[in-house]
Coordinates of C-alpha atoms in Angstrom, one line a residue:
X1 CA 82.4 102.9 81.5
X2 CA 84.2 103.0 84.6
X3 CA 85.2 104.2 88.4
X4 CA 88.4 105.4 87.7
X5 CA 91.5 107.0 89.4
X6 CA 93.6 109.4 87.2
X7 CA 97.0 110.4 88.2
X8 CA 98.8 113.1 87.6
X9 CA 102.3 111.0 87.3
X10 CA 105.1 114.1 86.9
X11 CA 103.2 115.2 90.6
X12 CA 103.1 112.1 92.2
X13 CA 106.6 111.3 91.5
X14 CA 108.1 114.1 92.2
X15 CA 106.2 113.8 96.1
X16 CA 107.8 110.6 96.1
X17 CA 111.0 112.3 95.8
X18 CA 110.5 114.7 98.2
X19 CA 109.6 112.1 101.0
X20 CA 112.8 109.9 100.3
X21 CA 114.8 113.1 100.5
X22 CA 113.0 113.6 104.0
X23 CA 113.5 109.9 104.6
X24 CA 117.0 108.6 103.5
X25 CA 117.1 105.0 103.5
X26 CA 113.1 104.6 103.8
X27 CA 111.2 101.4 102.8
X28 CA 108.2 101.8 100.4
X29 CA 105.6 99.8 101.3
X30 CA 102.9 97.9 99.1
X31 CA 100.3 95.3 100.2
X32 CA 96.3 95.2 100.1
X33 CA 94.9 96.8 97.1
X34 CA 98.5 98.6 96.3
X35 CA 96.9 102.0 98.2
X36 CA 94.1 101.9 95.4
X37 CA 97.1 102.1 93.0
X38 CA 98.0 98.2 92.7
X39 CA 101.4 96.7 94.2
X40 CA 102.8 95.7 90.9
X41 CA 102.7 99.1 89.8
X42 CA 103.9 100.7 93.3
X43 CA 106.8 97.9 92.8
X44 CA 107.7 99.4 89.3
X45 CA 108.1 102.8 91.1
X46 CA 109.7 101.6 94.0
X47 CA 112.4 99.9 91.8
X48 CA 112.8 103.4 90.0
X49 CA 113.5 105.3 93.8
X50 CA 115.9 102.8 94.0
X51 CA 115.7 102.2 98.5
X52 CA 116.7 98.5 97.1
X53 CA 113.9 96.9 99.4
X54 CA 110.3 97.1 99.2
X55 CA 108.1 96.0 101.8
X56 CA 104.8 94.0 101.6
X57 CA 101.9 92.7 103.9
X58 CA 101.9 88.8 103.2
X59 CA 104.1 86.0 102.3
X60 CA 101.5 86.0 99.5
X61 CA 102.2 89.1 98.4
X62 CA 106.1 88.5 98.8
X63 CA 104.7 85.9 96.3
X64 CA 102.7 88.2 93.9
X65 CA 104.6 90.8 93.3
X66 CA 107.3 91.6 90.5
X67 CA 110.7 94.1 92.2
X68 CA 113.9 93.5 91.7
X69 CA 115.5 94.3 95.5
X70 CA 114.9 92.8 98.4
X71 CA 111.4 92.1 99.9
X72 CA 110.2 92.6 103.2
X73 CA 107.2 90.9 104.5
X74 CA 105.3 93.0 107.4
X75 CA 103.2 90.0 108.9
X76 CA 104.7 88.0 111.5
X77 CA 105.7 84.3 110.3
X78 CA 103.7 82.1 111.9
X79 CA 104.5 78.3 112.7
X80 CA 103.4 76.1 110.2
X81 CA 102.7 78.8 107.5
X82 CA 103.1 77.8 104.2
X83 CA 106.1 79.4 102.5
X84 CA 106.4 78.1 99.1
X85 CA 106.9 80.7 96.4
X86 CA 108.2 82.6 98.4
X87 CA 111.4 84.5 96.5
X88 CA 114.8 83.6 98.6
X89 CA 115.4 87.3 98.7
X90 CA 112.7 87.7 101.1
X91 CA 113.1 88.8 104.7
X92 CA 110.4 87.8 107.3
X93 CA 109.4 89.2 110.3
X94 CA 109.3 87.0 113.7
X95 CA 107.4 88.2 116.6
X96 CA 107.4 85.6 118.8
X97 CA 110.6 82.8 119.7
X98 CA 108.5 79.5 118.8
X99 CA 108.6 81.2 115.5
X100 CA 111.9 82.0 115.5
X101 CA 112.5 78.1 115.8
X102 CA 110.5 77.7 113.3
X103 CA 111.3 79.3 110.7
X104 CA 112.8 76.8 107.5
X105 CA 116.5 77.1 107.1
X106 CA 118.4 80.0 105.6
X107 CA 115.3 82.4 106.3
X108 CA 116.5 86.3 106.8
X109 CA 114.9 87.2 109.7
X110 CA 113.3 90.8 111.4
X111 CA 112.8 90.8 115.0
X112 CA 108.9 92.6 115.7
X113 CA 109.1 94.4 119.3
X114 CA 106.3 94.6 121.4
X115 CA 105.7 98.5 121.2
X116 CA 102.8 100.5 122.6
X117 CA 101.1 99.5 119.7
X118 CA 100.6 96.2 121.6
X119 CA 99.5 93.9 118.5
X120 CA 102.3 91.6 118.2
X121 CA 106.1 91.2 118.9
X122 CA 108.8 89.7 121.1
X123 CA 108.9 90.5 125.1
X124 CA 112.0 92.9 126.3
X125 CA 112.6 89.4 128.5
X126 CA 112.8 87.3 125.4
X127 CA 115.5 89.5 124.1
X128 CA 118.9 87.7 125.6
X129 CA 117.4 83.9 124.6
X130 CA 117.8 85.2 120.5
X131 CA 121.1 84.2 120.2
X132 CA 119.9 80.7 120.9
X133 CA 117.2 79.7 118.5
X134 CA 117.1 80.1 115.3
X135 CA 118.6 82.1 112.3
X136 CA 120.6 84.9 113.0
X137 CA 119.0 88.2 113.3
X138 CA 119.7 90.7 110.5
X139 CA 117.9 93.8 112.8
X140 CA 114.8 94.5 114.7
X141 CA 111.7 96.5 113.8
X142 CA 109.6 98.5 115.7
X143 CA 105.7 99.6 114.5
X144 CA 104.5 102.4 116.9
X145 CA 101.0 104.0 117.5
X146 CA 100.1 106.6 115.5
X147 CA 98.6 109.0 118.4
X148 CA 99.7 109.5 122.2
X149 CA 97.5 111.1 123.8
X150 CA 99.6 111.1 127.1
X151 CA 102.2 112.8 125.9
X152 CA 104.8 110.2 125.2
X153 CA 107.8 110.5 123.3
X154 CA 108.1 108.4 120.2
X155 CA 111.8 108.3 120.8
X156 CA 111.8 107.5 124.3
X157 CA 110.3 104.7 123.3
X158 CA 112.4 103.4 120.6
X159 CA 115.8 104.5 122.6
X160 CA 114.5 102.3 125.7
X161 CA 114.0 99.0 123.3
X162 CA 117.5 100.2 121.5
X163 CA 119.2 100.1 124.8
X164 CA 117.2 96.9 125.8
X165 CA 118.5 95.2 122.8
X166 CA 121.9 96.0 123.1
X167 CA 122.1 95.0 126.8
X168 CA 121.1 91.3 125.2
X169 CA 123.1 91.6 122.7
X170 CA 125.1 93.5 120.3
X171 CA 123.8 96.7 119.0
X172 CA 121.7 96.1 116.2
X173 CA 122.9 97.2 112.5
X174 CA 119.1 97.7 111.4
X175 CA 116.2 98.8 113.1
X176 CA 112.8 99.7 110.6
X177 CA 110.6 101.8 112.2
X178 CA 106.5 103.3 111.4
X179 CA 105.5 106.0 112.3
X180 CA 108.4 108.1 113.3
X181 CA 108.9 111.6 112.0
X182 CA 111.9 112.7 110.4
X183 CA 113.0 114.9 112.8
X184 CA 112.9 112.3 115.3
X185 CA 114.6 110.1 113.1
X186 CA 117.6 112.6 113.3
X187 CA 117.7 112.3 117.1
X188 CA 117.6 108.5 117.3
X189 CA 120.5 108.4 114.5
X190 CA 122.4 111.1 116.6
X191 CA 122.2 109.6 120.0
X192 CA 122.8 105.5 118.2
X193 CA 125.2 106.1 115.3
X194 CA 125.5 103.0 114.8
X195 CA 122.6 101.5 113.8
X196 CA 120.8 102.5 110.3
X197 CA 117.1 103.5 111.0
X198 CA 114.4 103.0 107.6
X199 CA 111.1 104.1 107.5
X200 CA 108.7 101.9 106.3
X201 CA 106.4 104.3 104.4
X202 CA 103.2 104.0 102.2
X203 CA 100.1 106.3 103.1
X204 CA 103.0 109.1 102.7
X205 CA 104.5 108.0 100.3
X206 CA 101.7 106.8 97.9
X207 CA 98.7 109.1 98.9
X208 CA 100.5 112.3 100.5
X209 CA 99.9 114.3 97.4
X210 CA 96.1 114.5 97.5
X211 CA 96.2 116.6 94.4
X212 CA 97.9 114.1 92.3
X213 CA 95.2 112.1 92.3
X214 CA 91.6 112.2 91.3
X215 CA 88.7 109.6 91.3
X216 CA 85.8 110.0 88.6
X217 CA 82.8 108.1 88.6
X218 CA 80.8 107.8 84.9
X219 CA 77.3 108.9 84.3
X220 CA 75.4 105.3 83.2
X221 CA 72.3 106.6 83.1
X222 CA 70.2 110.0 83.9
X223 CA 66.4 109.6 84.5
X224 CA 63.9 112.6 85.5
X225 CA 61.7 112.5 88.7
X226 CA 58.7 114.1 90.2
X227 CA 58.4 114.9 94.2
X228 CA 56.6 111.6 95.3
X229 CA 57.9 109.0 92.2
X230 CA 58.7 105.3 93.3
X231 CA 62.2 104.3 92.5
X232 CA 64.8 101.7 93.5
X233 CA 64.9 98.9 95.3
X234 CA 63.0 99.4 97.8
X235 CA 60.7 101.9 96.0
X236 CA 61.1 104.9 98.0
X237 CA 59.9 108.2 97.2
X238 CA 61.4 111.0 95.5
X239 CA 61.6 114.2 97.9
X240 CA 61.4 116.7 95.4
X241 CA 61.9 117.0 91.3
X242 CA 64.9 116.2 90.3
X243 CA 67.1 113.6 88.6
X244 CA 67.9 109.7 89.7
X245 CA 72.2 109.7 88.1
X246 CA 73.1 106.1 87.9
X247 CA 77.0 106.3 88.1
X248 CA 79.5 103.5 87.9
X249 CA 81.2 102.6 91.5
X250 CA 79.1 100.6 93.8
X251 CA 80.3 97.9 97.0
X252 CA 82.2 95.9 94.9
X253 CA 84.5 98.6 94.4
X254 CA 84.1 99.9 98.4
X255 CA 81.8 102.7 97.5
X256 CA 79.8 103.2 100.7
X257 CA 81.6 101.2 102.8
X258 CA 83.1 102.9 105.7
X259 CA 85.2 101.5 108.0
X260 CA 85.0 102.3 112.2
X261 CA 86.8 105.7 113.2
X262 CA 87.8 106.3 117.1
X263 CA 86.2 110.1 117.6
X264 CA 88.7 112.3 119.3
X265 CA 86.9 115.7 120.7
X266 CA 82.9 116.8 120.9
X267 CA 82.8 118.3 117.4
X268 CA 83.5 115.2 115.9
X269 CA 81.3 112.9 118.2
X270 CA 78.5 115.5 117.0
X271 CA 78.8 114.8 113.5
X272 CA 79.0 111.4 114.1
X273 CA 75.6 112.0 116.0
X274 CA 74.2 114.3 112.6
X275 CA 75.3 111.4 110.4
X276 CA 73.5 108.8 112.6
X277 CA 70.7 110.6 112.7
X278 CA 70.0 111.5 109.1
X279 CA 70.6 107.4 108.4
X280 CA 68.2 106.5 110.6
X281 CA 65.5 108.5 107.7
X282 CA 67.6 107.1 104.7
X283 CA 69.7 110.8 104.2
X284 CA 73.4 109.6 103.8
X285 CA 75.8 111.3 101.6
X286 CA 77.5 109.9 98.9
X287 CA 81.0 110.5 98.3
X288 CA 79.9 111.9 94.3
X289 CA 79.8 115.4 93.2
X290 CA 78.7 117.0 90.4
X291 CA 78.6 121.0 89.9
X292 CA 80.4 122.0 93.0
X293 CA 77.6 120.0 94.9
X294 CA 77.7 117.0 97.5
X295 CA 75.0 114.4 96.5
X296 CA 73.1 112.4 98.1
X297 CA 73.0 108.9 97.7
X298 CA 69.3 108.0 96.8
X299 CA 69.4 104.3 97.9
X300 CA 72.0 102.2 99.6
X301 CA 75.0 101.4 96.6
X302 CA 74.4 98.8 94.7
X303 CA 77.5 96.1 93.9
X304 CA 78.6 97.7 90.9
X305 CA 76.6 100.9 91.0
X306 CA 75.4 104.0 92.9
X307 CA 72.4 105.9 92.4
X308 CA 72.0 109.3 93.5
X309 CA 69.8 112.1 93.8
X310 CA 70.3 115.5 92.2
X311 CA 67.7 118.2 92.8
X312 CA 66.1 120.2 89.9
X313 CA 67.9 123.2 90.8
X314 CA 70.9 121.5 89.8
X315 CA 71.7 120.9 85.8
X316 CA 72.2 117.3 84.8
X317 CA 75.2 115.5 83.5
X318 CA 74.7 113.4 80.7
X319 CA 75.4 109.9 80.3
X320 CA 79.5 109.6 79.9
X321 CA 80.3 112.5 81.8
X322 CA 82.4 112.2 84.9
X323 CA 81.5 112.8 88.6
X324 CA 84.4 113.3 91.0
X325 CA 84.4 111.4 94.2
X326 CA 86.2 111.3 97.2
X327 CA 87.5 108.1 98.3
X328 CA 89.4 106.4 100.9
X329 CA 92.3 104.6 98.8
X330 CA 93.3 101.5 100.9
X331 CA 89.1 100.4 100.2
X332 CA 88.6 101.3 97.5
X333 CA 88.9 98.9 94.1
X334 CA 89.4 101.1 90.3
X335 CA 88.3 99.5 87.5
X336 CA 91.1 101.1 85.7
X337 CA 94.3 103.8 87.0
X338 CA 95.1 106.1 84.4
X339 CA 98.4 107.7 84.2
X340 CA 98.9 111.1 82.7

């Protein structure tokens, strides 16, 4: 019995196609847990869209994973890093010169630029010494930030480094960009003809159809409560009659692990306030439903499992049923993906 995540594959597919007609050229992107889908299968469909290229997180992944094209590794090449097992159809990215130098011999090489994003990548100044060091420079890529709250202009942006790259240099054949929407896309490609601009895509493209996808937790085991009982770890007490549902998806998997959010606005800040507050007197959600119902979650998750509360108003599952569950997919581990 199992957490698992069924997928509606005719559904899913056909969202895929719809972004890569939006996004001509774009990149898939696998690495992590695969978007709670696994990157050997998202490398079996990115083989079937056919962009040629799919891109990954790690040299380890580059490693890992099974696809035909060419592969594309997001994390900046480090000095020193180990490399071996790489494929030799593997680009890497460089964000700084030293590891530009460094790179071993015959490496395909992505310039990083320092964006807003300001996490890593090579100074406009840098720019005219890449001609100097290192492998030649198949293109540039450019990761932006997500939100701008001042009002910048996403293009602006990339037109400023496209212009600072060809004032070093010739224009660049390549440039891969995040985060861009298409319709900007159509303005850089209008105003730098060119250069070829991909998308590297994968919340999109992977998780943009919410209703392809549905996780289901199953029932373990159903026990019946009085207000006051002793249960769990920790032996707390039962608020009212009900039912304890043991159901499969605990830590291990990333049930009940939440990762820090950055609250635009008061309404949000205020139920990040509710939510506080109710913890501090053990009342926290669980992700589970059953019946139309939110449940609670009647102790912390345990590794494998959850246990939550239902109230008596509510009638029980039985043990093999399934309880829907809303997830975040990049944290989450299935036992099993089922395709339908």
């Amino acid at each position: 019995m199992t957490l698992s995540l069924y997928v509606d594959t005719a559904r899913w597919r056909a969202h895929q196609q719809a972004v890569l007609a939006e996004f001509p050229g774009l990149v898939p992107v696998a690495k992590g847990n695969g978007y709670g889908l696994g990157n050997a299968r998202l490398a079996e469909e990115a083989a079937l869209l056919g962009t040629g290229i799919l891109a990954v997180g790690t040299a380890q992944e580059a490693a890992s994973v099974s696809f035909p094209g060419e592969l594309l590794v997001l994390t900046p090449y480090r000095v020193g890093e180990e490399t071996a097992g790489v494929p030799e159809r593997t680009v890497r990215t460089v964000a700084h010169l030293d590891a530009l130098r460094a790179v071993p011999p015959g490496t395909r090489v992505v310039v990083e630029c320092m964006t807003g994003m300001r996490r890593h990548g090579i100074a406009r100044t840098d720019l005219p010494k890449l001609p100097l060091v290192g492998p030649v420079v198949e293109g540039f890529a450019l990761h932006l930030p997500l939100d701008r709250p001042d009002g910048s202009d996403p293009v602006a942006e990339v037109a400023d480094w496209m212009r600072a790259i060809s004032a070093a240099g010739p224009p660049p054949a390549t440039v891969y960009l995040s985060h861009l929407g298409s319709a900007d896309l159509a303005r850089l490609s209008g105003t730098f003809p060119d250069t070829v601009f991909r998308s590297r895509i994968g919340t999109r493209l992977w998780l943009g159809d919410v209703g392809a996808l549905h996780a289901a937790a199953t029932v373990l085991d159903v026990t019946p409560v009085a207000k006051g009982d002793r249960y769990g770890y920790r032996q707390h007490k039962a608020p009212s009659d009900g039912h304890l549902l043991v159901v499969t998806g605990g830590t291990a998997h990333g049930v009940g692990l939440e990762a820090p959010k950055y609250l635009h606005g008061m309404l949000p800040r205020a139920k990040g306030l509710a939510r506080a507050g109710l913890a501090t007197v053990n009342r926290t959600l669980s992700p589970y439903a059953w019946d139309g119902r939110q449940l609670w979650f009647a102790e912390p998750p345990h590794m494998q499992v959850s246990i939550l509360f239902l109230p008596c108003d509510v009638k029980p599952p039985v043990i093999g049923d399934e309880l829907s569950l809303i997830v975040r997919h990049t944290t989450t581990h299935f036992d099993r993906v089922v395709y339908r």
